[in-house]
PDB file of C-alpha atoms and ligand atoms in Angstrom:
ATOM      1  CA  UNK I   1      -0.054   0.028  -0.038  1.00 93.00           C
ATOM      2  CA  UNK I   2       1.224   3.477  -0.866  1.00 96.00           C
ATOM      3  CA  UNK I   3       0.844   6.321   1.639  1.00 97.00           C
ATOM      4  CA  UNK I   4       0.922  10.123   1.076  1.00 98.00           C
ATOM      5  CA  UNK I   5       0.348  13.219   3.056  1.00 98.00           C
ATOM      6  CA  UNK I   6       0.447  17.036   2.658  1.00 98.00           C
ATOM      7  CA  UNK I   7       3.084  19.320   4.207  1.00 98.00           C
ATOM      8  CA  UNK I   8       1.099  20.005   7.394  1.00 98.00           C
ATOM      9  CA  UNK I   9       0.072  16.365   7.733  1.00 98.00           C
ATOM     10  CA  UNK I  10      -3.637  17.181   8.123  1.00 98.00           C
ATOM     11  CA  UNK I  11      -4.430  15.402   4.821  1.00 98.00           C
ATOM     12  CA  UNK I  12      -3.341  11.678   4.670  1.00 98.00           C
ATOM     13  CA  UNK I  13      -4.186   9.256   1.931  1.00 98.00           C
ATOM     14  CA  UNK I  14      -3.622   5.683   0.970  1.00 98.00           C
ATOM     15  CA  UNK I  15      -3.471   4.032  -2.382  1.00 97.00           C
ATOM     16  CA  UNK I  16      -4.068   0.220  -2.575  1.00 96.00           C
ATOM     17  CA  UNK I  17      -2.696  -0.299  -6.038  1.00 90.00           C
ATOM     18  CA  UNK I  18       0.470   0.722  -7.914  1.00 90.00           C
ATOM     19  CA  UNK I  19       0.594   4.035  -9.899  1.00 93.00           C
ATOM     20  CA  UNK I  20       0.422   3.410 -13.614  1.00 87.00           C
ATOM     21  CA  UNK I  21       3.508   5.779 -14.298  1.00 88.00           C
ATOM     22  CA  UNK I  22       4.361   9.436 -13.426  1.00 96.00           C
ATOM     23  CA  UNK I  23       3.996  12.305 -15.830  1.00 96.00           C
ATOM     24  CA  UNK I  24       5.623  15.689 -15.616  1.00 96.00           C
ATOM     25  CA  UNK I  25       3.035  18.216 -16.774  1.00 95.00           C
ATOM     26  CA  UNK I  26       4.324  21.636 -17.966  1.00 96.00           C
ATOM     27  CA  UNK I  27       0.713  23.166 -18.729  1.00 95.00           C
ATOM     28  CA  UNK I  28      -0.023  26.485 -17.595  1.00 95.00           C
ATOM     29  CA  UNK I  29      -2.595  25.328 -15.136  1.00 95.00           C
ATOM     30  CA  UNK I  30      -0.134  23.084 -13.396  1.00 95.00           C
ATOM     31  CA  UNK I  31       2.394  25.996 -13.418  1.00 96.00           C
ATOM     32  CA  UNK I  32      -0.147  28.310 -11.743  1.00 96.00           C
ATOM     33  CA  UNK I  33      -1.457  25.813  -9.326  1.00 95.00           C
ATOM     34  CA  UNK I  34       1.836  24.502  -8.166  1.00 93.00           C
ATOM     35  CA  UNK I  35       4.044  27.646  -8.548  1.00 94.00           C
ATOM     36  CA  UNK I  36       6.522  25.585 -10.239  1.00 94.00           C
ATOM     37  CA  UNK I  37       7.748  24.790 -13.760  1.00 94.00           C
ATOM     38  CA  UNK I  38       5.751  21.630 -13.915  1.00 95.00           C
ATOM     39  CA  UNK I  39       3.501  19.299 -11.728  1.00 96.00           C
ATOM     40  CA  UNK I  40       4.276  15.686 -11.219  1.00 97.00           C
ATOM     41  CA  UNK I  41       1.272  13.327 -11.320  1.00 96.00           C
ATOM     42  CA  UNK I  42       0.805   9.561 -10.711  1.00 97.00           C
ATOM     43  CA  UNK I  43      -2.461   8.169 -12.180  1.00 95.00           C
ATOM     44  CA  UNK I  44      -4.360   5.629 -10.128  1.00 96.00           C
ATOM     45  CA  UNK I  45      -7.787   3.977 -10.086  1.00 95.00           C
ATOM     46  CA  UNK I  46     -10.314   5.987  -8.041  1.00 96.00           C
ATOM     47  CA  UNK I  47     -11.448   3.013  -6.088  1.00 96.00           C
ATOM     48  CA  UNK I  48      -7.970   2.380  -4.925  1.00 96.00           C
ATOM     49  CA  UNK I  49      -7.434   5.800  -3.401  1.00 97.00           C
ATOM     50  CA  UNK I  50      -8.784   7.088  -0.169  1.00 97.00           C
ATOM     51  CA  UNK I  51      -8.454   9.844   2.131  1.00 97.00           C
ATOM     52  CA  UNK I  52      -7.486   8.624   5.667  1.00 98.00           C
ATOM     53  CA  UNK I  53      -7.520  11.893   7.603  1.00 98.00           C
ATOM     54  CA  UNK I  54      -8.227  15.504   6.765  1.00 97.00           C
ATOM     55  CA  UNK I  55     -11.259  15.151   4.460  1.00 96.00           C
ATOM     56  CA  UNK I  56     -12.527  18.383   6.045  1.00 96.00           C
ATOM     57  CA  UNK I  57      -9.282  20.177   5.104  1.00 96.00           C
ATOM     58  CA  UNK I  58      -9.674  19.240   1.388  1.00 97.00           C
ATOM     59  CA  UNK I  59     -10.947  22.000  -0.774  1.00 97.00           C
ATOM     60  CA  UNK I  60     -11.915  21.707  -4.398  1.00 97.00           C
ATOM     61  CA  UNK I  61     -11.129  24.104  -7.194  1.00 97.00           C
ATOM     62  CA  UNK I  62     -12.443  23.594 -10.667  1.00 97.00           C
ATOM     63  CA  UNK I  63      -9.329  24.270 -12.714  1.00 95.00           C
ATOM     64  CA  UNK I  64     -11.086  23.740 -16.033  1.00 94.00           C
ATOM     65  CA  UNK I  65     -14.735  22.847 -16.813  1.00 95.00           C
ATOM     66  CA  UNK I  66     -15.450  19.532 -15.131  1.00 96.00           C
ATOM     67  CA  UNK I  67     -12.135  19.020 -13.585  1.00 96.00           C
ATOM     68  CA  UNK I  68     -11.554  19.513 -10.010  1.00 97.00           C
ATOM     69  CA  UNK I  69      -8.175  19.842  -8.221  1.00 97.00           C
ATOM     70  CA  UNK I  70      -8.306  19.240  -4.490  1.00 98.00           C
ATOM     71  CA  UNK I  71      -5.760  20.789  -2.182  1.00 98.00           C
ATOM     72  CA  UNK I  72      -5.197  21.137   1.605  1.00 98.00           C
ATOM     73  CA  UNK I  73      -6.846  24.362   2.798  1.00 97.00           C
ATOM     74  CA  UNK I  74      -4.400  24.609   5.629  1.00 97.00           C
ATOM     75  CA  UNK I  75      -0.956  24.233   4.073  1.00 98.00           C
ATOM     76  CA  UNK I  76      -2.020  24.718   0.433  1.00 97.00           C
ATOM     77  CA  UNK I  77      -0.488  21.585  -0.967  1.00 97.00           C
ATOM     78  CA  UNK I  78      -2.070  20.164  -4.097  1.00 97.00           C
ATOM     79  CA  UNK I  79      -3.395  16.635  -3.437  1.00 97.00           C
ATOM     80  CA  UNK I  80      -5.072  15.207  -6.401  1.00 97.00           C
ATOM     81  CA  UNK I  81      -7.263  15.982  -9.337  1.00 97.00           C
ATOM     82  CA  UNK I  82     -10.358  14.240 -10.794  1.00 96.00           C
ATOM     83  CA  UNK I  83     -12.091  14.941 -14.133  1.00 95.00           C
ATOM     84  CA  UNK I  84     -15.716  14.265 -14.670  1.00 95.00           C
ATOM     85  CA  UNK I  85     -15.023  12.871 -18.071  1.00 95.00           C
ATOM     86  CA  UNK I  86     -12.798  10.056 -16.521  1.00 93.00           C
ATOM     87  CA  UNK I  87     -13.851   9.851 -12.826  1.00 94.00           C
ATOM     88  CA  UNK I  88     -12.304   6.440 -12.364  1.00 95.00           C
ATOM     89  CA  UNK I  89      -8.870   7.801 -12.833  1.00 95.00           C
ATOM     90  CA  UNK I  90      -7.366  10.079 -10.287  1.00 96.00           C
ATOM     91  CA  UNK I  91      -4.119  12.086 -10.669  1.00 96.00           C
ATOM     92  CA  UNK I  92      -2.236  12.206  -7.374  1.00 97.00           C
ATOM     93  CA  UNK I  93       0.635  14.724  -6.808  1.00 97.00           C
ATOM     94  CA  UNK I  94       3.524  12.427  -6.588  1.00 97.00           C
ATOM     95  CA  UNK I  95       5.613  14.797  -4.275  1.00 97.00           C
ATOM     96  CA  UNK I  96       3.267  14.096  -1.551  1.00 97.00           C
ATOM     97  CA  UNK I  97       4.106  10.311  -1.517  1.00 97.00           C
ATOM     98  CA  UNK I  98       5.822   9.230   1.627  1.00 97.00           C
ATOM     99  CA  UNK I  99       8.434   6.802   0.478  1.00 92.00           C
ATOM    100  CA  UNK I 100       9.150   5.482  -2.976  1.00 94.00           C
ATOM    101  CA  UNK I 101       5.904   4.960  -5.000  1.00 93.00           C
ATOM    102  CA  UNK I 102       7.753   2.146  -6.895  1.00 92.00           C
ATOM    103  CA  UNK I 103       7.046   3.402 -10.365  1.00 94.00           C
ATOM    104  CA  UNK I 104       9.166   5.790 -12.518  1.00 94.00           C
ATOM    105  CA  UNK I 105       8.685   8.685 -14.768  1.00 95.00           C
ATOM    106  CA  UNK I 106       7.061   8.153 -18.137  1.00 95.00           C
ATOM    107  CA  UNK I 107       7.195  11.383 -19.838  1.00 95.00           C
ATOM    108  CA  UNK I 108       7.224  15.255 -19.738  1.00 96.00           C
ATOM    109  CA  UNK I 109       3.995  16.541 -21.298  1.00 96.00           C
ATOM    110  CA  UNK I 110       2.583  19.947 -22.399  1.00 95.00           C
ATOM    111  CA  UNK I 111       5.911  21.380 -23.229  1.00 94.00           C
ATOM    112  CA  UNK I 112       4.099  23.713 -25.455  1.00 93.00           C
ATOM    113  CA  UNK I 113       3.457  25.780 -22.406  1.00 94.00           C
ATOM    114  CA  UNK I 114       7.006  25.725 -21.089  1.00 90.00           C
ATOM    115  CA  UNK I 115       8.401  28.927 -19.754  1.00 89.00           C
ATOM    116  CA  UNK I 116      11.679  30.219 -21.237  1.00 90.00           C
ATOM    117  CA  UNK I 117      13.479  30.200 -17.955  1.00 92.00           C
ATOM    118  CA  UNK I 118      13.360  26.490 -17.536  1.00 90.00           C
ATOM    119  CA  UNK I 119      15.338  24.067 -19.653  1.00 90.00           C
ATOM    120  CA  UNK I 120      14.095  20.529 -19.849  1.00 89.00           C
ATOM    121  CA  UNK I 121      17.179  18.318 -19.689  1.00 90.00           C
ATOM    122  CA  UNK I 122      15.948  14.644 -19.790  1.00 91.00           C
ATOM    123  CA  UNK I 123      16.152  11.524 -21.794  1.00 92.00           C
ATOM    124  CA  UNK I 124      12.434  10.800 -21.048  1.00 93.00           C
ATOM    125  CA  UNK I 125       9.898  11.301 -23.969  1.00 92.00           C
ATOM    126  CA  UNK I 126       8.588  14.825 -24.428  1.00 94.00           C
ATOM    127  CA  UNK I 127       5.146  15.842 -25.761  1.00 93.00           C
ATOM    128  CA  UNK I 128       3.770  19.263 -26.742  1.00 93.00           C
ATOM    129  CA  UNK I 129       0.515  18.152 -25.265  1.00 92.00           C
ATOM    130  CA  UNK I 130      -0.875  14.882 -23.612  1.00 87.00           C
ATOM    131  CA  UNK I 131       0.036  11.912 -25.609  1.00 84.00           C
ATOM    132  CA  UNK I 132      -2.362   9.365 -26.806  1.00 76.00           C
ATOM    133  CA  UNK I 133      -3.138   6.628 -24.088  1.00 61.00           C
ATOM    134  CA  UNK I 134      -2.433   3.103 -25.044  1.00 53.00           C
TER     135      UNK I 134
HETATM  136 ZN1   ZN D   1      -1.789  20.392   4.649  1.00 79.82          ZN
HETATM  137 ZN1   ZN D   2      -0.860  20.198 -16.348  1.00 79.82          ZN
END
């Protein structure tokens, strides 16, 4: 079982299954909501993910129509995102994991939004948008 928590530790969550890979998303929304060059997300099945403590501290924000991003209202840490179009699949912010989530990075995506002050030096695949899922 995987465990994660926000910075203030109010929100703690568990994931029963493995993540199916980590994507580093450079889209403008991830930049704005994380304050960083990109957001790192691991996708999991919604039915394997549960909030253990801090449900009351979770606040949702609709970052695009039908897509909710949940963050800790106390420390501001982004926790996970869920889209109405694909509610069975949740994007968990990998930086919150306590310990090694076991999987490795798959790709950098949405590089069409990358800022000039960040240089992507990687041997991972890079995509201008989100790649087609297999
Ligand atoms: Zn917190
Ligand atoms: Zn993004």
